[in-house]
XYZ file of C-alpha atoms in Angstrom:
589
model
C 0.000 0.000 0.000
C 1.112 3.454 -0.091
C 0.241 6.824 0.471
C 0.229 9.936 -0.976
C -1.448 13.707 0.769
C -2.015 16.208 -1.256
C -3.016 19.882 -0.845
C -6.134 21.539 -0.305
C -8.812 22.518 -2.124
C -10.044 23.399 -6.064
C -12.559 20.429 -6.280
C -15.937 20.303 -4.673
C -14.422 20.277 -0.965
C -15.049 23.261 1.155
C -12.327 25.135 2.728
C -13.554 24.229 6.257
C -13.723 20.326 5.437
C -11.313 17.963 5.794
C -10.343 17.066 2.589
C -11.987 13.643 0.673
C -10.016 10.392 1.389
C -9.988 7.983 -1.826
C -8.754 4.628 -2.308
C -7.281 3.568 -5.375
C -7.704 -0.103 -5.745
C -5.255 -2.241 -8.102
C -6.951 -5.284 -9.224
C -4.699 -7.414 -11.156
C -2.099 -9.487 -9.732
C -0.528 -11.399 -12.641
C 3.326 -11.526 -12.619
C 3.466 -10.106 -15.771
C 0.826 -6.997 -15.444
C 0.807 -3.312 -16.280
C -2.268 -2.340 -13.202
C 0.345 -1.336 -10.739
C 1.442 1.362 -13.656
C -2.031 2.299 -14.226
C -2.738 2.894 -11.048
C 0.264 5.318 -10.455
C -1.009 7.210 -13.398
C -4.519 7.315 -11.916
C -2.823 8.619 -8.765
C -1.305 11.386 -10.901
C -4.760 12.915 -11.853
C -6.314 13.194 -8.701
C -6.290 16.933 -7.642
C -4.759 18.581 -4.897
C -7.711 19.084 -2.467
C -7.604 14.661 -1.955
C -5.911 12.766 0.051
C -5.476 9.540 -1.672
C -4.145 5.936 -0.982
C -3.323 2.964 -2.797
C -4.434 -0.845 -2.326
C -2.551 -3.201 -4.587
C -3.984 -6.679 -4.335
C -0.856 -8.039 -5.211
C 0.456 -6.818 -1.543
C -2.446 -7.622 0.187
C -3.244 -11.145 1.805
C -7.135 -12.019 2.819
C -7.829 -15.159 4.875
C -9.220 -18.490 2.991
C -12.621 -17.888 1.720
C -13.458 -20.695 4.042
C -13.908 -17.987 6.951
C -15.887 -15.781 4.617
C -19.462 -15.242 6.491
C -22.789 -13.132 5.140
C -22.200 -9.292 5.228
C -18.098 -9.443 4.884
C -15.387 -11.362 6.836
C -13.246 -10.712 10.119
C -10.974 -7.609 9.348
C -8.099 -7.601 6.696
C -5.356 -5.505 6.582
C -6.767 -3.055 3.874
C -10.187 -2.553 6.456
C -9.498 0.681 8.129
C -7.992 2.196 4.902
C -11.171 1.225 3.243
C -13.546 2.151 6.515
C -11.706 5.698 6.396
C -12.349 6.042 2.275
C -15.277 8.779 1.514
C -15.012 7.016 -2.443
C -12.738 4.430 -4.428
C -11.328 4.493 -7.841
C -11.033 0.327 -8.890
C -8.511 -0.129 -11.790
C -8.939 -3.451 -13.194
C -8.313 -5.632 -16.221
C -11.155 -7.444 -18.165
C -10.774 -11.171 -18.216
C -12.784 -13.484 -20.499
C -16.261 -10.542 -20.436
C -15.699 -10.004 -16.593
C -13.162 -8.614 -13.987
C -10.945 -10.765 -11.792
C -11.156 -13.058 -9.150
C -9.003 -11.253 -7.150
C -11.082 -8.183 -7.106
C -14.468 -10.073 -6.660
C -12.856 -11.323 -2.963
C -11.797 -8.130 -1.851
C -14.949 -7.029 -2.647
C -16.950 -9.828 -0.742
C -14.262 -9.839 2.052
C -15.463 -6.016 2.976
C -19.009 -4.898 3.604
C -19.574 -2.115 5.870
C -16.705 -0.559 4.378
C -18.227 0.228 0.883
C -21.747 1.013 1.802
C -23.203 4.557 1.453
C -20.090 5.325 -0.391
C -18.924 5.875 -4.159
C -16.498 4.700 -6.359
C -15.705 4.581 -10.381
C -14.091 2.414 -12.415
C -10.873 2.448 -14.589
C -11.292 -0.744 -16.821
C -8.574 -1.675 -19.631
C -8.342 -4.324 -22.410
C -7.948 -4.841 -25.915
C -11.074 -3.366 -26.699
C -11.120 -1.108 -23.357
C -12.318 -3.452 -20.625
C -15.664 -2.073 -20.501
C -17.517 -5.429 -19.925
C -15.356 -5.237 -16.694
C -16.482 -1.978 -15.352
C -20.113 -2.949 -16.714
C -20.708 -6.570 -14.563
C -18.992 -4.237 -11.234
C -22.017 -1.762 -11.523
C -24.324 -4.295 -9.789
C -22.562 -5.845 -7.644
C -21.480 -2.242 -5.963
C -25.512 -1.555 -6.379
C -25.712 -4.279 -3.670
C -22.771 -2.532 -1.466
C -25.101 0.604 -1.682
C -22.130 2.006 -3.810
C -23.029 4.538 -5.909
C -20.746 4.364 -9.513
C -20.011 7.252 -11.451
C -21.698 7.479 -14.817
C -18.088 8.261 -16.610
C -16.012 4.969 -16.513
C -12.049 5.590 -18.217
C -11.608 2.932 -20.661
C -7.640 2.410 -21.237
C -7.697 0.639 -24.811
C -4.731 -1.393 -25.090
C -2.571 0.503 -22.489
C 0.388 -1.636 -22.657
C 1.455 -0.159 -26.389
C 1.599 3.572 -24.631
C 3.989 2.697 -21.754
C 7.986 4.430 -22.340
C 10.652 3.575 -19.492
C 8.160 1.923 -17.064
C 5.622 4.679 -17.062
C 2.114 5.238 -19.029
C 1.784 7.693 -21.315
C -2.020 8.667 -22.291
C -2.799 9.581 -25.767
C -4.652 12.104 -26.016
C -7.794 13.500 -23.948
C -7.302 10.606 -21.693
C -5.752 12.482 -18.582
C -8.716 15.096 -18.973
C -11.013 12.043 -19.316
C -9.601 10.520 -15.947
C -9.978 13.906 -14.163
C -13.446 14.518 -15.357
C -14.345 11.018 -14.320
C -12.428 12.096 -10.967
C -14.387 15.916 -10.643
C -17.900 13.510 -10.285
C -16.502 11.020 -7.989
C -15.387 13.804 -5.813
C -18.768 15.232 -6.141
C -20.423 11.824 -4.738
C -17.880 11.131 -2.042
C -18.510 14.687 -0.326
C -22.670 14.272 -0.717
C -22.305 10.708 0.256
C -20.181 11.892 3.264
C -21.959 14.601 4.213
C -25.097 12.541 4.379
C -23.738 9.901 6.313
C -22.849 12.309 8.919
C -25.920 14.133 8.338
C -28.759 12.217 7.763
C -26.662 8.071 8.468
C -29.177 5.217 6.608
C -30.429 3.615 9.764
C -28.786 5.981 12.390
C -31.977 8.276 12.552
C -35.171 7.237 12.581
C -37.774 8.150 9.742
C -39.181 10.926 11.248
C -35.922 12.971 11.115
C -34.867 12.346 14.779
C -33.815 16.285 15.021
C -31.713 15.358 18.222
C -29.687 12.454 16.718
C -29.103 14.652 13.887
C -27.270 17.047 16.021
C -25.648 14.757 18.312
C -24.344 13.046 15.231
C -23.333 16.501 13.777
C -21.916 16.905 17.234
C -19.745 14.115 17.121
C -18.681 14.474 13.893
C -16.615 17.822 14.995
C -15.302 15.955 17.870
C -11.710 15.067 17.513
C -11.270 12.455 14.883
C -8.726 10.594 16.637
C -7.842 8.439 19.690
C -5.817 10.672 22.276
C -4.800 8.421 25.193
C -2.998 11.956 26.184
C -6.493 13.678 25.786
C -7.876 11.261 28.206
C -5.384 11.248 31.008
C -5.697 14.898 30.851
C -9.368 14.965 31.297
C -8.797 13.095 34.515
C -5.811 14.208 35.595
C -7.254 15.557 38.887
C -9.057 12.019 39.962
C -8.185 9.949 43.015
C -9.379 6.658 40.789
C -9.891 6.448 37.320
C -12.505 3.432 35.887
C -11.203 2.126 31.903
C -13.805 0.076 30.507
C -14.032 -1.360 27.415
C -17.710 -2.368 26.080
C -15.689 -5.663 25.339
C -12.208 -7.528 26.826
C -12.170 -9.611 23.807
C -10.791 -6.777 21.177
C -7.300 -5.670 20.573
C -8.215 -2.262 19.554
C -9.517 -1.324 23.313
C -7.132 -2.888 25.211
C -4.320 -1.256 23.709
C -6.431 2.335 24.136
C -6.460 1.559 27.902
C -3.095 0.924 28.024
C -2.001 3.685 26.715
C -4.104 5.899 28.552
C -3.299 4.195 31.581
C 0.955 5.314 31.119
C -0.319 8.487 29.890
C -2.149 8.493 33.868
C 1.272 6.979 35.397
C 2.875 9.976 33.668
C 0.640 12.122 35.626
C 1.128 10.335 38.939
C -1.482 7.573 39.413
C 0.865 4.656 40.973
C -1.819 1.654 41.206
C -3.453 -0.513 38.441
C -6.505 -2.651 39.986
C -8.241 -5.195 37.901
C -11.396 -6.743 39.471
C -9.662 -10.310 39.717
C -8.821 -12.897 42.326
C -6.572 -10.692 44.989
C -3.751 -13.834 45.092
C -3.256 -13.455 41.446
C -3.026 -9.327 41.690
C -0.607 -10.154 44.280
C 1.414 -12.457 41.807
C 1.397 -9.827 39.245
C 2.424 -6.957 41.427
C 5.240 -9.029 42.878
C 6.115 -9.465 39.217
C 6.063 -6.052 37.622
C 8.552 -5.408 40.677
C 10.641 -7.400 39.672
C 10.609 -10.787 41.272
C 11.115 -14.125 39.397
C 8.080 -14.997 38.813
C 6.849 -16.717 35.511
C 3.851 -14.308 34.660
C 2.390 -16.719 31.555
C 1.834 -19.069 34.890
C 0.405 -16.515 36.941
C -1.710 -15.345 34.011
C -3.228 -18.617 33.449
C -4.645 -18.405 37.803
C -6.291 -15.350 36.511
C -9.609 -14.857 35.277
C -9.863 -15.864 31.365
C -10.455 -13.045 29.696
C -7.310 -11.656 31.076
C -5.655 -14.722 29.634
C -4.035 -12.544 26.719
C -0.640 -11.953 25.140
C -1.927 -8.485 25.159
C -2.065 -8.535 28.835
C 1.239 -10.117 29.364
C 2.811 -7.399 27.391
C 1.058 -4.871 29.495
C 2.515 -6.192 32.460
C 6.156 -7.013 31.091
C 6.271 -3.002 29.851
C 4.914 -1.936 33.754
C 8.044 -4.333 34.828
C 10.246 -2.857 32.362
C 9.130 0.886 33.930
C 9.358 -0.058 37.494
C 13.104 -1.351 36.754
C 13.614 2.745 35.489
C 12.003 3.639 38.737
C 12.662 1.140 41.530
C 11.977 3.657 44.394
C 8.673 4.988 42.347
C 6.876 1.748 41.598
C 3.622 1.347 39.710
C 1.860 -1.492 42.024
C -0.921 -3.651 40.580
C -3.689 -5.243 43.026
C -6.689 -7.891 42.193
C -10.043 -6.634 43.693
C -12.101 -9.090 42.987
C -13.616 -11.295 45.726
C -12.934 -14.831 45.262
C -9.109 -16.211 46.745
C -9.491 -19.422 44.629
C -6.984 -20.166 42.301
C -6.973 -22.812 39.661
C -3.326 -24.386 41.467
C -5.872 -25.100 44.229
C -7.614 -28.271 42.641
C -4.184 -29.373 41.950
C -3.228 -28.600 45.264
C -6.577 -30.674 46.513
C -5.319 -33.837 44.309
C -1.791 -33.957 45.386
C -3.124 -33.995 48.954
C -5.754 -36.533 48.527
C -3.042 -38.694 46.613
C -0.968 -38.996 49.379
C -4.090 -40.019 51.845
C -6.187 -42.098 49.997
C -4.674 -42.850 46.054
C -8.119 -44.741 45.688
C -10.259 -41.593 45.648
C -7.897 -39.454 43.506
C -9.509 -40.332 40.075
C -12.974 -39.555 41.133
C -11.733 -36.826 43.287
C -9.742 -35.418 39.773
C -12.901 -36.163 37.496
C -15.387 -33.849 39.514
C -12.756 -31.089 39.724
C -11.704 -31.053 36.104
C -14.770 -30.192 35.065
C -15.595 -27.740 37.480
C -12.315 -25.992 37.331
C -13.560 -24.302 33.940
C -15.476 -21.726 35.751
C -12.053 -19.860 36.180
C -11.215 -19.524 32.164
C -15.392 -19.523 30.828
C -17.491 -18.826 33.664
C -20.048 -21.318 34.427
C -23.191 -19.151 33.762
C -20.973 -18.308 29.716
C -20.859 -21.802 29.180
C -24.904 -22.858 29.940
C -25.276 -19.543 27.031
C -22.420 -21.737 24.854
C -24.439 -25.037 25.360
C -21.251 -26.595 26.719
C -21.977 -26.599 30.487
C -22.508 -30.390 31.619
C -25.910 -29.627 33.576
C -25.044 -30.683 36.693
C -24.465 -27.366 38.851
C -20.818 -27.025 39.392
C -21.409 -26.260 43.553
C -23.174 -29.775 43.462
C -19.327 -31.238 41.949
C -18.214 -29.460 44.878
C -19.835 -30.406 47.423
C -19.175 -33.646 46.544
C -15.313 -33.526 46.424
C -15.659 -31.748 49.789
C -17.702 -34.724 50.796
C -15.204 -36.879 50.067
C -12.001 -35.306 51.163
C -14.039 -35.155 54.563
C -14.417 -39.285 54.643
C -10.382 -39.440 54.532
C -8.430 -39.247 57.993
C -4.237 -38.790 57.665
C -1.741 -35.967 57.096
C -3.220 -33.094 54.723
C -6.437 -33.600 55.195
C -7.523 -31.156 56.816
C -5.540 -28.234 54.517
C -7.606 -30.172 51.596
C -10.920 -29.814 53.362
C -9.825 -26.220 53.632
C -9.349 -25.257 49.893
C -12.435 -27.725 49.212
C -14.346 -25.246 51.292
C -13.009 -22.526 49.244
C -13.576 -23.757 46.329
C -17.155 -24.587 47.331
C -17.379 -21.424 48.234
C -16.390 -20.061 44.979
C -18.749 -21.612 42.782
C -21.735 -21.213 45.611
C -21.262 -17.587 44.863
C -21.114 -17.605 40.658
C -23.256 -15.799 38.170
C -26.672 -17.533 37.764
C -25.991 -19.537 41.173
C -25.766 -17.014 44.222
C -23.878 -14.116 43.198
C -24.921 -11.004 44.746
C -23.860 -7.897 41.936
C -24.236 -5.416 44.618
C -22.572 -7.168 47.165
C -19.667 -8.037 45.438
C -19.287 -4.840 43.279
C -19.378 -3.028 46.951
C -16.598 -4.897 48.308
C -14.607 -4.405 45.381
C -14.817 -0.598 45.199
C -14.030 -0.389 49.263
C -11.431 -2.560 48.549
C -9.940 0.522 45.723
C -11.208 2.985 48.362
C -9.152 1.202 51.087
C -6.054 0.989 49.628
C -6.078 4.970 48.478
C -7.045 6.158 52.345
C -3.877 4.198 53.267
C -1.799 5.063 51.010
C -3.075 7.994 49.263
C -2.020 6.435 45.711
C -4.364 7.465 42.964
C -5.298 4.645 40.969
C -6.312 3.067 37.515
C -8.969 0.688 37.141
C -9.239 -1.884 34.292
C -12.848 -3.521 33.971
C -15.814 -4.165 31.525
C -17.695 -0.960 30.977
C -20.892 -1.919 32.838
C -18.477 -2.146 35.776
C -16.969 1.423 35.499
C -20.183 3.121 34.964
C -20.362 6.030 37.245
C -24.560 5.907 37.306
C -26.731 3.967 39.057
C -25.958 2.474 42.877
C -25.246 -1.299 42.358
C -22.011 -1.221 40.208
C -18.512 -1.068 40.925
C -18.317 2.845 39.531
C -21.264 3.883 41.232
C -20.152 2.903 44.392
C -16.665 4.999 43.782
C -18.908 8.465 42.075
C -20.576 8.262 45.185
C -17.523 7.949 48.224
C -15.552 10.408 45.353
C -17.614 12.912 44.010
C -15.637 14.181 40.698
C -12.749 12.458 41.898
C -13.758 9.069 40.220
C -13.667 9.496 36.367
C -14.766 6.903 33.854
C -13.937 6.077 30.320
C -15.812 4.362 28.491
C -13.566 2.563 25.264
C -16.875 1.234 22.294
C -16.182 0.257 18.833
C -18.740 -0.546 15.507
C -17.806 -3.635 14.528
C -15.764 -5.871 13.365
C -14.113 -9.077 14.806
C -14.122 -10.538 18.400
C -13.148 -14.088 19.149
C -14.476 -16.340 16.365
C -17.987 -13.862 16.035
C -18.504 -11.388 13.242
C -19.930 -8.486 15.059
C -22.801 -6.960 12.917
C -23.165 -2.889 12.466
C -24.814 -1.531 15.604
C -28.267 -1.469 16.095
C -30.075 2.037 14.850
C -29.731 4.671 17.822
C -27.590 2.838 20.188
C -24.114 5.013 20.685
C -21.960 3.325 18.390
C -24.448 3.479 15.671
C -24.399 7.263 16.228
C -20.338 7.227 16.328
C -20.190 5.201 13.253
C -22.652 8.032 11.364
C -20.437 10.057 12.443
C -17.209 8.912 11.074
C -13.660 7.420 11.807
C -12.324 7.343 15.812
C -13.504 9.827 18.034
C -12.403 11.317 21.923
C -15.521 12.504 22.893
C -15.077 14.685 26.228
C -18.712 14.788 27.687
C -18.140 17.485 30.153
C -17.157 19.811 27.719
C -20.045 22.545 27.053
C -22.277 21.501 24.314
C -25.838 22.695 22.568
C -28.678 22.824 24.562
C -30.180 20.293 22.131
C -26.914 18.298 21.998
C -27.290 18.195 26.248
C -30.515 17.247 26.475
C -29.699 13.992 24.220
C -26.938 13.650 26.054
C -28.796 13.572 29.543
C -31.338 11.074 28.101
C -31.309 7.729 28.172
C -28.327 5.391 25.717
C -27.715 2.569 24.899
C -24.756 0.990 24.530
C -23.699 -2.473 23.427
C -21.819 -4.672 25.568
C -20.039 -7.759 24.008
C -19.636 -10.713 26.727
C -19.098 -14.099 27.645
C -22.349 -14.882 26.595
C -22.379 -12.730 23.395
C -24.173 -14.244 20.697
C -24.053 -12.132 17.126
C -27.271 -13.816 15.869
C -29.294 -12.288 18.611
C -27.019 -8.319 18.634
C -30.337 -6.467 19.759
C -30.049 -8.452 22.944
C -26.960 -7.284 23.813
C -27.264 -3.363 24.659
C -26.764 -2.246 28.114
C -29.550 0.852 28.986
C -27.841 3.741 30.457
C -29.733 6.475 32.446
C -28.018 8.895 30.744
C -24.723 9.328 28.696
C -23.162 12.236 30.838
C -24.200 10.868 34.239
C -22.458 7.449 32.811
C -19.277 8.396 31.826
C -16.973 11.452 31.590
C -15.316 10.216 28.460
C -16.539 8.227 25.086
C -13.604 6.464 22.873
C -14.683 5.349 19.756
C -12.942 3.019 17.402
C -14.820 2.159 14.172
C -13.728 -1.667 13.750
C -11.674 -4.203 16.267
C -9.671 -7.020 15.742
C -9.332 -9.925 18.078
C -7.125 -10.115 21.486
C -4.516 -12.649 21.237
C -4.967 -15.306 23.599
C -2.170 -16.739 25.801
C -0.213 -19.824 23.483
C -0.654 -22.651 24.945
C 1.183 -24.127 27.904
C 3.782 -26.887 26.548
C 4.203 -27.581 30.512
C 0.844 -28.805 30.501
């Protein structure tokens, strides 16, 4: 791919707008081709007030067409270019009456990227290529692409190249600006009604206030400023990340960052709402000890079971080795002390009482020991839960363990007790939300009174949430005032675990991001319209992507917020994500 800016403005661009973004796509990867020249030359004509890019499908690898779903694929490395472009200019061969089979992927392996959008065509052949450009006009009408009515037809281009490059005869480079004049003229309608009036993002009575929130958005800053963010809550005693999803690269690494940007500013703690033996591990880790943190990562809950969160943690070691009298500490919160070693521990001990009980004893705490990568109440949603309630398992290694008399009994009836414990007290079984959200926050609130570190939390964003009374952030807004901020980290769509997620559903937040165009900081406490405030101090919602997340059923998965400002302080918006990276597997095992 590469890249080329130009100037400002002569063709159907305001002054005042960011200039049009087109993608010239090269559709011809022969080893013997001329497209790559073609599409230099196309490059050439595009005016100054365009920034323009280039996608040669010779440099670009898609995954097998096996992994191809309805409405587009997981992301590709040409997807953001493409989700950025306001048009497209496609220069491609004919072959045998058609266009190529490398150009009809790339165009099935994007969706949401082309609609609403415009593009023309540049065919070429013996005779022009215009049965090319002709069979591309409906399957773009499907995209919702609009196609210019001028289409560039290079007759026989390869007896007008000299020294590499392609020289037009005549009236061709006016022809390919002309062509280029009306597909400017499409992008900037096209993108300003997207912004304007977004297909599906307002409702068909003219919603009035989405239409100005969206119009609000859209002069937000078009970019992700982790900086932006730490400076917005620069003067908080705890700051709440969340990310409407754990399972995306794209937020994760957006916390990150904003968290060093915080650590910069002198917050010293990172708490993650996770067992407190396993925050322990970590923070005796990014201190420096020798301790093996893929290890200590798998005792953690699973979504934290990432190679993104590894790296996190190796880059706060590699800072506190800078700083070893100024050390950024990092503590678990969470309220179970039940660690996946345990039912090893339980076995070993049971082994050396009674070897006769250890299979049954192993059996019933295999399949309970689960809960701690794919909590129990994700896998009855997954259809892979066994049916028999996991405390039930428990309760009967516990039963057993008590039967046995010898040396190490009684520390196994301990951790059986624990573990009992554990999975008496999981989602769908007896878990209290307010209960445990409460302890977690006084456990945040605790360690600031006695230490008067200022600290960064990492959780879902339900968790964060400032509103309400039952969640974690609730219970911080309310013991804090303005000194708990939360960030709220959402995305459209794209790709998380093995699950295409679909364009958000009409109204919801992201849907009114996405209208609004590329990555956004949205700062909520800044002054806005009165009409832009009273949206904002209605009701949202917001789509959450868990455990339990099931694409086919999207409209099920938005979280109702009271109100967007009493929520969160700031909105990060990325318009596609990419998977997290889970741990590789453990060759110990």
């Amino acid at each position: 791919m590469s890249d080329q800016t130009t100037a400002l403005n002569e063709h159907g661009n305001r002054a005042d707008e960011p200039p049009l973004n087109l993608v010239v796509v090269v559709a011809s990867v022969r080893d013997d081709r001329i497209g790559r020249i073609l599409g230099d030359w196309v490059m050439a004509q595009i005016p100054g007030d365009v920034r323009t890019h280039m996608v040669d499908l010779t440099d670009l690898h898609l995954p097998p067409d096996s992994d191809l779903q309805p409405g587009g694929g997981q992301p590709t490395p040409a997807s953001d270019l493409m989700a950025a472009a306001d048009g497209f200019v496609i220069v491609t061969p004919e072959y045998n009456h058609s266009y190529p089979a490398c150009l009809k992927r790339f165009v099935d392996w994007h969706y949401g990227e082309w609609q609403f959008k415009a593009a023309m065509v540049v065919p070429y052949g013996v005779q022009g290529g215009l049965l090319a450009g002709e069979y591309l006009r409906p399957v773009f009408a499907e995209l919702s692409v609009v196609t210019t009515r001028r289409m560039v037809a290079l007759r026989a281009p390869w007896v007008h190249l000299t020294e590499g490059r392609y020289v037009a005869p005549d009236g061709e480079d006016g022809a390919v600006r002309d062509a280029v004049r009306e597909l400017s003229w499409w992008a900037g309608a096209l993108r300003e009604a997207r912004r304007r009036r977004p297909f599906g993002g307002v409702d068909d009575t003219g919603n009035a206030a989405s239409e100005a929130v969206v119009s609000w958005l859209a002069a937000q800053p078009e970019t992700v400023d982790p900086t932006a963010i730490a400076d917005l809550a620069s003067d908080a005693f705890v700051v709440g990340l969340g990310g409407s999803t754990r399972e995306a690269h794209e937020p994760f690494q957006i916390v990150e960052h904003a968290t060093h940007a915080l650590i910069d500013r002198g917050f010293r703690v990172l708490a993650i709402l996770d067992n407190q033996r396993v925050g322990a591990l970590y923070d005796r880790y990014v201190r420096g000890a020798d301790v093996n943190i893929d290890s200590s990562l798998r005792q953690g809950w699973g979504p934290w079971q990432t190679s993104e969160m590894r790296d996190a943690l190796t880059r706060l070691r590699r800072r506190n080795a800078t700083r070893p009298d100024d050390p950024v500490r990092v503590i678990g919160v969470g309220g179970s002390r039940v660690l996946p070693a345990d039912y090893d521990r339980v076995v070993d001990l049971i082994a050396a009482i009674s070897p006769a009980e250890v299979p049954q004893v192993r059996e019933l705490l295999a399949v309970i020991r689960t809960a701690h990568d794919n909590g129990e109440h994700v896998q009855r949603a997954q259809g892979t839960h066994p049916g028999t309630p996991f405390v039930k398992l428990a309760r009967k290694a516990r039963a057993i363990a008590g039967r046995l008399e010898g040396a190490g009994q009684d520390e196994a009836v301990r951790l059986l007790d624990m573990i009992v414990e554990h999975h008496a007290n999981a989602i769908g079984v007896g878990y209290d939300a307010e209960r445990e959200e409460r302890a977690a926050a006084e456990r945040i609130l605790e360690w600031h009174r006695r230490t008067g570190d200022r600290i960064v939390l990492w959780e879902g964003s339900a968790h964060v949430a400032a509103h309400g009374g039952v969640m974690l952030g609730s219970h911080l807004r309310e013991a804090l005032g303005d000194r708990y901020f939360a960030g709220h980290v959402t995305f459209g769509h794209g790709l998380v675990r093995n699950s295409k997620i679909p364009l958000p559903a009409s109204g919801s937040l992201e849907d009114l991001l996405l209208c609004a165009g590329g990555e956004r900081t949205v700062n909520l406490a800044a002054d806005v319209p009165v009409d832009v405030a009273a949206r904002l101090d209605a009701p949202w919602r917001t789509r959450l992507i868990s455990g339990v997340y099931d694409p086919g059923d999207d409209a099920e998965h938005y979280y109702e917020l009271p109100s967007l400002r009493s929520s969160f302080d700031v909105v990060v918006f990325v318009p596609m994500v990419a998977p997290i990276q889970p741990l590789p597997p453990d060759r110990a095992a």
